[in-house]
mmCIF file of C-alpha atoms in Angstrom:
data_model
loop_
_atom_site.group_PDB
_atom_site.id
_atom_site.type_symbol
_atom_site.label_atom_id
_atom_site.label_comp_id
_atom_site.label_asym_id
_atom_site.label_seq_id
_atom_site.Cartn_x
_atom_site.Cartn_y
_atom_site.Cartn_z
ATOM 1 C CA MET A 273 82.758 147.161 119.364
ATOM 2 C CA PRO A 274 83.347 143.373 120.808
ATOM 3 C CA SER A 275 79.466 142.378 120.038
ATOM 4 C CA PRO A 276 79.589 139.070 117.604
ATOM 5 C CA SER A 277 82.608 137.807 120.505
ATOM 6 C CA SER A 278 80.475 139.046 123.831
ATOM 7 C CA PRO A 279 77.883 136.060 123.880
ATOM 8 C CA PRO A 280 79.892 133.301 123.913
ATOM 9 C CA ARG A 281 82.110 134.910 126.432
ATOM 10 C CA ALA A 282 79.487 135.781 128.717
ATOM 11 C CA HIS A 283 78.616 132.318 128.531
ATOM 12 C CA GLY A 284 81.727 130.901 128.760
ATOM 13 C CA PRO A 285 82.790 131.614 132.259
ATOM 14 C CA THR A 286 79.359 130.722 133.514
ATOM 15 C CA THR A 287 79.289 127.523 132.276
ATOM 16 C CA SER A 288 83.138 126.438 133.372
ATOM 17 C CA ARG A 289 81.825 128.022 136.707
ATOM 18 C CA GLU A 290 78.641 125.768 137.108
ATOM 19 C CA GLN A 291 81.330 122.929 136.787
ATOM 20 C CA PRO A 292 84.242 123.135 138.242
ATOM 21 C CA PRO A 293 86.892 120.541 137.845
ATOM 22 C CA SER A 294 85.495 118.244 141.062
ATOM 23 C CA ILE A 295 82.391 118.333 139.323
ATOM 24 C CA ARG A 296 83.447 117.055 135.983
ATOM 25 C CA ARG A 297 84.822 114.447 137.405
ATOM 26 C CA ALA A 298 81.714 113.370 139.144
ATOM 27 C CA PRO A 299 80.060 109.947 137.706
ATOM 28 C CA PRO A 300 79.660 110.023 134.302
ATOM 29 C CA SER A 301 75.876 109.900 135.099
ATOM 30 C CA ARG A 302 75.877 112.963 136.243
ATOM 31 C CA CYS A 303 78.262 114.486 134.381
ATOM 32 C CA SER A 304 76.586 113.516 131.149
ATOM 33 C CA ARG A 305 73.317 115.264 132.558
ATOM 34 C CA VAL A 306 75.035 118.323 133.799
ATOM 35 C CA ASN A 307 76.623 118.589 130.273
ATOM 36 C CA CYS A 308 73.481 117.839 128.253
ATOM 37 C CA ARG A 309 70.916 119.938 129.879
ATOM 38 C CA PRO A 310 71.495 123.047 127.879
ATOM 39 C CA ALA A 311 71.777 121.416 124.594
ATOM 40 C CA ASP A 312 68.623 119.790 125.122
ATOM 41 C CA SER A 313 66.283 122.527 126.667
ATOM 42 C CA ALA A 314 67.815 125.451 124.856
ATOM 43 C CA ALA A 315 69.660 124.587 122.249
ATOM 44 C CA PRO A 316 69.025 127.802 119.611
ATOM 45 C CA ASP A 317 70.103 130.422 122.234
ATOM 46 C CA GLN A 318 73.185 128.373 123.999
ATOM 47 C CA LEU A 319 74.280 126.583 121.340
ATOM 48 C CA PRO A 320 77.983 128.716 121.049
ATOM 49 C CA SER A 321 78.431 128.669 124.631
ATOM 50 C CA GLY A 322 78.223 124.491 124.432
ATOM 51 C CA ASN A 323 80.599 124.396 121.156
ATOM 52 C CA MET A 324 83.585 126.191 122.762
ATOM 53 C CA ILE A 325 85.316 125.147 119.408
ATOM 54 C CA VAL A 326 85.103 128.549 117.003
ATOM 55 C CA CYS A 327 87.207 127.588 114.190
ATOM 56 C CA VAL A 328 89.172 124.617 113.160
ATOM 57 C CA ALA A 329 91.787 124.910 110.715
ATOM 58 C CA VAL A 330 94.465 122.237 108.258
ATOM 59 C CA VAL A 331 96.879 124.178 106.864
ATOM 60 C CA GLY A 332 99.342 121.999 104.720
ATOM 61 C CA HIS A 333 102.877 122.114 104.913
ATOM 62 C CA GLN A 334 103.316 124.897 101.966
ATOM 63 C CA ASN A 335 101.076 126.746 104.689
ATOM 64 C CA ASN A 336 98.218 125.788 102.272
ATOM 65 C CA PRO A 337 95.066 126.172 103.925
ATOM 66 C CA LEU A 338 93.488 122.256 103.548
ATOM 67 C CA TYR A 339 90.512 122.637 105.498
ATOM 68 C CA LEU A 340 89.048 125.907 107.502
ATOM 69 C CA GLN A 341 86.183 125.980 109.340
ATOM 70 C CA SER A 342 84.157 128.280 111.866
ATOM 71 C CA PHE A 343 81.563 126.905 114.091
ATOM 72 C CA THR A 344 80.227 130.866 115.091
ATOM 73 C CA GLU A 345 76.579 131.873 114.114
ATOM 74 C CA ALA A 346 77.852 135.627 114.330
ATOM 75 C CA ASP A 347 79.734 136.858 111.139
ATOM 76 C CA ASP A 348 83.442 136.977 112.725
ATOM 77 C CA ALA A 349 84.632 134.347 109.799
ATOM 78 C CA LEU A 350 86.987 137.004 108.993
ATOM 79 C CA LYS A 351 88.187 137.217 112.213
ATOM 80 C CA LEU A 352 88.956 134.087 113.175
ATOM 81 C CA HIS A 353 90.796 133.028 110.154
ATOM 82 C CA HIS A 354 92.869 136.081 111.041
ATOM 83 C CA VAL A 355 93.339 134.548 114.252
ATOM 84 C CA VAL A 356 94.360 131.213 112.595
ATOM 85 C CA HIS A 357 96.988 133.185 109.993
ATOM 86 C CA CYS A 358 98.677 134.898 113.071
ATOM 87 C CA SER A 359 99.154 131.376 114.509
ATOM 88 C CA LEU A 360 100.916 130.279 111.565
ATOM 89 C CA ASP A 361 104.167 132.253 112.394
ATOM 90 C CA VAL A 362 104.214 130.914 115.817
ATOM 91 C CA ILE A 363 104.052 127.502 114.642
ATOM 92 C CA ASP A 364 107.004 128.666 112.524
ATOM 93 C CA GLU A 365 108.980 129.798 115.123
ATOM 94 C CA ARG A 366 108.294 127.046 117.774
ATOM 95 C CA VAL A 367 109.573 124.867 114.812
ATOM 96 C CA ASN A 368 112.457 127.044 114.735
ATOM 97 C CA ASN A 369 113.658 127.877 117.942
ATOM 98 C CA PRO A 370 113.159 124.472 119.575
ATOM 99 C CA LYS A 371 115.063 126.045 122.346
ATOM 100 C CA ARG A 372 112.269 127.789 123.884
ATOM 101 C CA SER A 373 109.858 125.219 124.081
ATOM 102 C CA ALA A 374 112.341 122.514 124.714
ATOM 103 C CA PRO A 375 110.420 119.834 127.131
ATOM 104 C CA THR A 376 108.263 119.528 124.017
ATOM 105 C CA LEU A 377 110.845 119.219 121.612
ATOM 106 C CA ASN A 378 109.621 117.262 118.355
ATOM 107 C CA GLU A 379 106.041 116.684 120.266
ATOM 108 C CA THR A 380 103.258 116.952 118.012
ATOM 109 C CA PHE A 381 101.034 118.602 120.309
ATOM 110 C CA LEU A 382 102.199 122.269 120.622
ATOM 111 C CA GLY A 383 100.252 123.312 122.992
ATOM 112 C CA LEU A 384 98.624 127.014 123.513
ATOM 113 C CA LEU A 385 100.055 129.085 120.523
ATOM 114 C CA TYR A 386 98.246 132.489 120.695
ATOM 115 C CA PRO A 387 96.221 133.400 123.652
ATOM 116 C CA THR A 388 94.267 136.775 123.008
ATOM 117 C CA GLU A 389 91.697 138.017 125.381
ATOM 118 C CA ASN A 390 88.453 136.218 123.784
ATOM 119 C CA TYR A 391 90.406 133.282 121.836
ATOM 120 C CA LYS A 392 92.625 130.613 122.892
ATOM 121 C CA VAL A 393 94.766 128.829 119.856
ATOM 122 C CA TYR A 394 96.347 125.593 120.398
ATOM 123 C CA GLY A 395 98.103 123.816 117.352
ATOM 124 C CA TYR A 396 99.494 120.588 116.485
ATOM 125 C CA LEU A 397 102.057 119.450 114.253
ATOM 126 C CA THR A 398 102.614 116.033 112.052
ATOM 127 C CA ASN A 399 105.667 114.052 111.238
ATOM 128 C CA THR A 400 104.300 115.237 107.617
ATOM 129 C CA LYS A 401 104.154 119.092 108.349
ATOM 130 C CA VAL A 402 100.440 119.620 108.333
ATOM 131 C CA LYS A 403 99.132 121.731 110.656
ATOM 132 C CA PHE A 404 96.027 121.484 112.993
ATOM 133 C CA LEU A 405 95.059 124.521 114.014
ATOM 134 C CA MET A 406 91.735 124.903 117.399
ATOM 135 C CA VAL A 407 90.443 128.142 117.840
ATOM 136 C CA THR A 408 88.497 128.065 121.135
ATOM 137 C CA THR A 409 86.560 130.533 123.070
ATOM 138 C CA ASP A 410 86.941 128.496 126.309
ATOM 139 C CA LEU A 411 89.557 130.237 128.331
ATOM 140 C CA ASP A 412 90.535 127.122 130.622
ATOM 141 C CA VAL A 413 90.994 124.416 128.483
ATOM 142 C CA LYS A 414 92.841 121.254 129.789
ATOM 143 C CA ASP A 415 95.877 120.171 127.753
ATOM 144 C CA ALA A 416 94.737 116.290 127.982
ATOM 145 C CA ASP A 417 91.268 117.967 126.361
ATOM 146 C CA ALA A 418 93.039 119.792 123.616
ATOM 147 C CA ARG A 419 95.211 116.549 122.742
ATOM 148 C CA ASN A 420 92.695 114.671 122.515
ATOM 149 C CA PHE A 421 91.072 116.501 120.099
ATOM 150 C CA PHE A 422 93.344 117.184 117.455
ATOM 151 C CA ARG A 423 94.308 112.875 117.984
ATOM 152 C CA LYS A 424 90.422 112.358 116.614
ATOM 153 C CA PHE A 425 90.989 115.442 114.528
ATOM 154 C CA HIS A 426 94.350 113.803 112.794
ATOM 155 C CA ALA A 427 92.607 110.321 112.610
ATOM 156 C CA ALA A 428 89.670 112.052 110.144
ATOM 157 C CA TYR A 429 92.281 113.999 108.096
ATOM 158 C CA VAL A 430 94.318 110.826 107.803
ATOM 159 C CA ASP A 431 91.134 109.086 106.368
ATOM 160 C CA ALA A 432 90.135 111.824 104.567
ATOM 161 C CA VAL A 433 93.204 112.156 102.791
ATOM 162 C CA SER A 434 92.909 108.225 102.126
ATOM 163 C CA ASN A 435 90.604 108.886 100.122
ATOM 164 C CA PRO A 436 91.796 107.705 96.240
ATOM 165 C CA PHE A 437 90.127 111.252 94.829
ATOM 166 C CA HIS A 438 91.832 113.213 97.277
ATOM 167 C CA VAL A 439 94.483 114.966 95.561
ATOM 168 C CA PRO A 440 96.866 115.549 97.891
ATOM 169 C CA GLY A 441 97.052 119.752 98.457
ATOM 170 C CA LYS A 442 94.379 120.236 97.470
ATOM 171 C CA LYS A 443 91.391 120.998 100.206
ATOM 172 C CA ILE A 444 89.762 118.616 101.426
ATOM 173 C CA ALA A 445 86.288 118.857 99.715
ATOM 174 C CA SER A 446 84.847 115.574 101.150
ATOM 175 C CA ARG A 447 81.520 116.073 102.928
ATOM 176 C CA SER A 448 82.029 113.269 105.277
ATOM 177 C CA PHE A 449 85.084 114.703 106.615
ATOM 178 C CA GLY A 450 83.119 117.742 107.698
ATOM 179 C CA ALA A 451 80.427 116.027 109.212
ATOM 180 C CA ARG A 452 83.246 114.348 111.261
ATOM 181 C CA VAL A 453 84.977 117.262 112.061
ATOM 182 C CA SER A 454 81.857 118.824 113.558
ATOM 183 C CA THR A 455 80.905 116.058 115.495
ATOM 184 C CA ILE A 456 84.472 115.757 117.161
ATOM 185 C CA VAL A 457 84.039 119.394 117.562
ATOM 186 C CA LYS A 458 80.482 119.608 119.496
ATOM 187 C CA SER A 459 81.929 116.375 121.609
ATOM 188 C CA PHE A 460 84.578 118.675 123.038
ATOM 189 C CA GLY A 461 84.490 119.446 126.588
ATOM 190 C CA SER A 462 81.073 117.445 126.794
ATOM 191 C CA GLY A 463 81.976 114.008 125.155
ATOM 192 C CA THR A 464 85.556 114.077 126.461
ATOM 193 C CA VAL A 465 84.883 114.613 129.903
ATOM 194 C CA GLY A 466 84.565 111.834 132.308
ATOM 195 C CA MET B 185 105.548 80.723 107.795
ATOM 196 C CA GLY B 186 101.480 81.207 107.820
ATOM 197 C CA ARG B 187 100.380 82.964 104.681
ATOM 198 C CA GLU B 188 97.056 85.233 105.024
ATOM 199 C CA VAL B 189 94.791 85.419 102.191
ATOM 200 C CA SER B 190 94.307 89.047 102.046
ATOM 201 C CA GLU B 191 98.915 88.729 101.504
ATOM 202 C CA SER B 192 98.076 86.360 98.850
ATOM 203 C CA CYS B 193 95.512 89.155 97.583
ATOM 204 C CA VAL B 194 98.167 91.919 97.651
ATOM 205 C CA ASP B 195 100.775 89.860 95.493
ATOM 206 C CA GLY B 196 97.726 89.047 93.174
ATOM 207 C CA VAL B 197 97.050 92.794 92.621
ATOM 208 C CA VAL B 198 100.447 93.980 92.471
ATOM 209 C CA MET B 199 101.162 91.367 89.665
ATOM 210 C CA GLU B 200 98.307 92.351 87.896
ATOM 211 C CA MET B 201 99.091 95.502 88.125
ATOM 212 C CA VAL B 202 102.226 95.376 86.581
ATOM 213 C CA ALA B 203 100.877 92.859 84.262
ATOM 214 C CA ALA B 204 98.138 95.417 82.925
ATOM 215 C CA TYR B 205 100.594 98.622 82.675
ATOM 216 C CA CYS B 206 103.208 96.700 81.023
ATOM 217 C CA GLY B 207 101.323 94.165 79.052
ATOM 218 C CA ARG B 208 98.280 96.051 77.892
ATOM 219 C CA PHE B 209 98.526 99.723 78.643
ATOM 220 C CA TYR B 210 101.546 100.399 77.500
ATOM 221 C CA ALA B 211 102.569 97.104 76.119
ATOM 222 C CA ALA B 212 105.245 99.673 73.271
ATOM 223 C CA LYS B 213 106.610 101.665 75.937
ATOM 224 C CA PRO B 214 108.072 100.506 79.060
ATOM 225 C CA GLU B 215 109.350 103.338 80.532
ATOM 226 C CA LEU B 216 106.079 104.677 80.896
ATOM 227 C CA ALA B 217 104.465 102.097 82.634
ATOM 228 C CA ALA B 218 107.479 102.000 85.062
ATOM 229 C CA GLY B 219 106.793 105.441 85.847
ATOM 230 C CA ARG B 220 102.857 105.297 86.102
ATOM 231 C CA ILE B 221 103.269 102.089 88.627
ATOM 232 C CA GLU B 222 106.209 104.090 90.412
ATOM 233 C CA ALA B 223 103.292 106.980 90.764
ATOM 234 C CA ILE B 224 101.001 104.629 91.959
ATOM 235 C CA GLY B 225 103.780 103.148 94.864
ATOM 236 C CA PHE B 226 103.987 106.943 96.084
ATOM 237 C CA GLN B 227 100.677 107.889 96.163
ATOM 238 C CA VAL B 228 100.008 104.964 98.302
ATOM 239 C CA GLY B 229 103.660 105.254 100.022
ATOM 240 C CA HIS B 230 102.428 108.734 100.787
ATOM 241 C CA GLN B 231 98.923 107.713 102.555
ATOM 242 C CA LEU B 232 100.227 105.284 104.213
ATOM 243 C CA SER B 233 103.048 107.227 105.902
ATOM 244 C CA GLU B 234 100.412 109.818 107.388
ATOM 245 C CA ARG B 235 98.717 106.730 108.830
ATOM 246 C CA TYR B 236 102.396 105.218 110.145
ATOM 247 C CA THR B 237 103.524 108.314 111.929
ATOM 248 C CA MET B 238 100.620 109.346 113.432
ATOM 249 C CA GLU B 239 101.322 108.303 117.421
ATOM 250 C CA ARG B 240 104.670 109.587 117.139
ATOM 251 C CA PRO B 241 107.098 112.496 117.295
ATOM 252 C CA ARG B 242 108.284 114.226 114.645
ATOM 253 C CA PHE B 243 111.669 113.012 113.248
ATOM 254 C CA THR B 244 114.728 115.319 113.635
ATOM 255 C CA ASP B 245 116.966 114.531 110.873
ATOM 256 C CA HIS B 246 117.312 112.205 107.681
ATOM 257 C CA LEU B 247 118.256 109.317 109.570
ATOM 258 C CA GLU B 248 115.675 108.692 111.760
ATOM 259 C CA ALA B 249 112.696 109.272 109.336
ATOM 260 C CA ILE B 250 115.221 106.024 107.262
ATOM 261 C CA LYS B 251 114.854 104.580 110.525
ATOM 262 C CA PHE B 252 111.322 104.438 110.965
ATOM 263 C CA ILE B 253 111.120 103.138 107.331
ATOM 264 C CA CYS B 254 113.228 100.534 108.186
ATOM 265 C CA LYS B 255 111.802 99.265 110.715
ATOM 266 C CA ASP B 256 108.024 100.204 111.823
ATOM 267 C CA PHE B 257 107.086 101.183 107.498
ATOM 268 C CA TRP B 258 108.110 97.557 106.165
ATOM 269 C CA SER B 259 106.839 95.838 109.659
ATOM 270 C CA GLU B 260 103.582 97.270 108.789
ATOM 271 C CA LEU B 261 103.768 96.378 105.157
ATOM 272 C CA PHE B 262 105.568 93.162 105.052
ATOM 273 C CA LYS B 263 105.849 91.539 108.935
ATOM 274 C CA LYS B 264 109.373 92.133 108.855
ATOM 275 C CA GLN B 265 111.899 95.001 109.272
ATOM 276 C CA ILE B 266 114.357 95.706 106.779
ATOM 277 C CA ASP B 267 117.512 93.215 107.015
ATOM 278 C CA ASN B 268 120.653 95.710 106.386
ATOM 279 C CA LEU B 269 120.376 99.057 106.424
ATOM 280 C CA LYS B 270 123.966 101.039 104.874
ATOM 281 C CA THR B 271 124.733 104.738 104.470
ATOM 282 C CA ASN B 272 127.620 107.135 102.955
ATOM 283 C CA HIS B 273 126.143 109.888 105.820
ATOM 284 C CA ARG B 274 126.093 111.878 102.258
ATOM 285 C CA GLY B 275 122.159 111.423 101.799
ATOM 286 C CA THR B 276 122.605 108.114 100.283
ATOM 287 C CA PHE B 277 121.063 104.695 102.177
ATOM 288 C CA VAL B 278 120.958 101.230 101.465
ATOM 289 C CA LEU B 279 117.850 99.589 102.694
ATOM 290 C CA GLN B 280 118.737 95.345 101.932
ATOM 291 C CA ASP B 281 115.490 92.723 102.087
ATOM 292 C CA ASN B 282 117.429 89.314 102.501
ATOM 293 C CA HIS B 283 113.410 87.720 101.897
ATOM 294 C CA PHE B 284 111.379 90.079 100.422
ATOM 295 C CA ARG B 285 107.852 89.153 100.722
ATOM 296 C CA TRP B 286 106.383 90.761 97.060
ATOM 297 C CA LEU B 287 109.688 88.440 95.538
ATOM 298 C CA THR B 288 109.176 85.262 97.413
ATOM 299 C CA ARG B 289 106.798 83.848 94.577
ATOM 300 C CA VAL B 290 108.565 85.060 91.904
ATOM 301 C CA SER B 291 110.799 82.743 89.736
ATOM 302 C CA LEU B 292 112.256 82.737 86.349
ATOM 303 C CA ASP B 293 111.372 80.571 83.957
ATOM 304 C CA PRO B 294 114.572 77.566 84.009
ATOM 305 C CA ALA B 295 114.062 76.776 80.507
ATOM 306 C CA VAL B 296 114.256 80.452 79.620
ATOM 307 C CA GLU B 297 117.148 80.752 81.800
ATOM 308 C CA ASN B 298 119.001 77.680 80.292
ATOM 309 C CA THR B 299 118.917 79.429 76.692
ATOM 310 C CA ASP B 300 119.819 82.494 77.951
ATOM 311 C CA ALA B 301 123.430 80.977 79.468
ATOM 312 C CA THR B 302 123.875 78.838 76.351
ATOM 313 C CA GLU B 303 122.937 80.960 73.268
ATOM 314 C CA ASN B 304 124.240 84.583 73.134
ATOM 315 C CA ASP B 305 121.383 85.365 70.889
ATOM 316 C CA SER B 306 118.688 84.930 72.771
ATOM 317 C CA GLY B 307 120.151 87.151 75.490
ATOM 318 C CA SER B 308 117.132 89.390 75.202
ATOM 319 C CA LEU B 309 114.680 86.789 76.092
ATOM 320 C CA GLY B 310 116.354 86.640 79.393
ATOM 321 C CA ASP B 311 116.541 90.445 79.693
ATOM 322 C CA SER B 312 113.026 90.803 79.194
ATOM 323 C CA ALA B 313 112.106 88.175 82.098
ATOM 324 C CA ALA B 314 114.766 90.323 84.155
ATOM 325 C CA GLN B 315 113.082 93.304 83.170
ATOM 326 C CA THR B 316 109.462 91.613 84.204
ATOM 327 C CA THR B 317 110.892 91.318 87.789
ATOM 328 C CA SER B 318 112.165 94.297 87.564
ATOM 329 C CA MET B 319 108.782 96.027 86.671
ATOM 330 C CA LEU B 320 107.068 94.195 90.269
ATOM 331 C CA LEU B 321 109.619 96.690 92.646
ATOM 332 C CA TYR B 322 109.047 99.995 90.695
ATOM 333 C CA PHE B 323 105.920 99.986 92.852
ATOM 334 C CA PRO B 324 107.902 99.367 96.252
ATOM 335 C CA CYS B 325 110.258 102.016 94.918
ATOM 336 C CA GLY B 326 106.794 104.192 94.689
ATOM 337 C CA LEU B 327 106.121 103.619 98.211
ATOM 338 C CA ILE B 328 109.392 104.027 99.855
ATOM 339 C CA ARG B 329 109.661 107.906 97.699
ATOM 340 C CA GLY B 330 106.175 108.750 98.871
ATOM 341 C CA ALA B 331 106.445 107.830 102.146
ATOM 342 C CA LEU B 332 109.828 110.149 102.069
ATOM 343 C CA THR B 333 108.597 112.659 100.751
ATOM 344 C CA ASN B 334 105.256 113.063 102.722
ATOM 345 C CA LEU B 335 108.101 113.321 105.403
ATOM 346 C CA GLY B 336 109.637 116.081 104.055
ATOM 347 C CA ILE B 337 112.700 113.995 102.311
ATOM 348 C CA PRO B 338 112.365 114.526 98.630
ATOM 349 C CA CYS B 339 114.420 111.664 97.238
ATOM 350 C CA ALA B 340 115.016 109.228 94.006
ATOM 351 C CA VAL B 341 114.605 105.519 94.998
ATOM 352 C CA SER B 342 115.734 102.551 92.730
ATOM 353 C CA ALA B 343 115.804 99.321 93.095
ATOM 354 C CA ASP B 344 118.584 96.511 92.715
ATOM 355 C CA MET B 345 117.770 92.458 92.778
ATOM 356 C CA SER B 346 120.951 89.767 92.309
ATOM 357 C CA ASN B 347 119.651 87.137 93.621
ATOM 358 C CA LEU B 348 116.161 86.569 93.502
ATOM 359 C CA PRO B 349 114.124 86.804 97.154
ATOM 360 C CA ALA B 350 116.858 89.172 98.076
ATOM 361 C CA CYS B 351 116.702 92.909 96.803
ATOM 362 C CA SER B 352 117.922 96.230 97.692
ATOM 363 C CA PHE B 353 116.658 99.453 97.606
ATOM 364 C CA VAL B 354 118.733 102.444 97.265
ATOM 365 C CA VAL B 355 117.507 105.884 98.414
ATOM 366 C CA ARG B 356 119.381 109.041 97.374
ATOM 367 C CA ILE B 357 118.299 112.281 99.069
ATOM 368 C CA LYS B 358 117.808 115.345 96.808
ATOM 369 C CA THR B 359 120.226 118.454 98.486
#
């Protein structure tokens, strides 16, 4: 039954219909008002729809999970982790057979990895072979937004691993990293526009 | 050339770290002290390489990563690039810096050098002076090794200094 995933799906298209790209590029004051209203007025039940990213992950160079966090109220964490897990194979494939993605050769941003009916998975692979993954329910994400998100996410990661108490290759336990990531996730699709 | 306060602080920290490890913690075991200093450098290099490669595309081969170390990494650390890069194309690279910033303020005591030259008996004294200086190079060796390892290139790095402000780092990539 697709019951856990249907609420965000139902909200996703409606919000995107309310804000077509032309309106998103409207003057900042109007833009922010449009985006803020759902979060301010009806926060409890509309939170999942404003929060278009449902899961983020950082995976080390040996495919060891460094950070895995889902942002849904529904009990579908396992499903999201499965989606993340499957996407790792797609990254491996992209990197080892670069012919198929010739224009984006060696770029850190890998683009859309793995579209399913409910989710889209975007990937990012750093020079140090650390993989960043983002699962979103928004089915029309702009590449620039995703890129921007990963840039901030990567910056947060770099700051977290620069902590002398962080052990390389171990899970990131830093609470401030978690807080920073959830801020970035929340700003995705609202703060980044305009 | 202008010199900033923070730079003198780094100089001080590096020298004090070497002095502390060699003179206090592991006074009797210089190899152990060297290993510890190298490990600190490794961690720092590991973290810095993550930061400095943030905005650039992934490297395709070893040479590109080494060039990154020579140019961008070195510029970030020492405000200058490596002066000379040599390679045998079989996994060994020699990075030569003619004016290594962390060695510019180091000088051997001329009295020790003179006695070393005249009397063969006190050769150990001169040796220990050279050893103390070479201890300063374990940290930058670790920096290079940490950065390259994080970029997916396991390697061994050793340093060689012939005439003082100049020194060269030999990178041997493990296959």
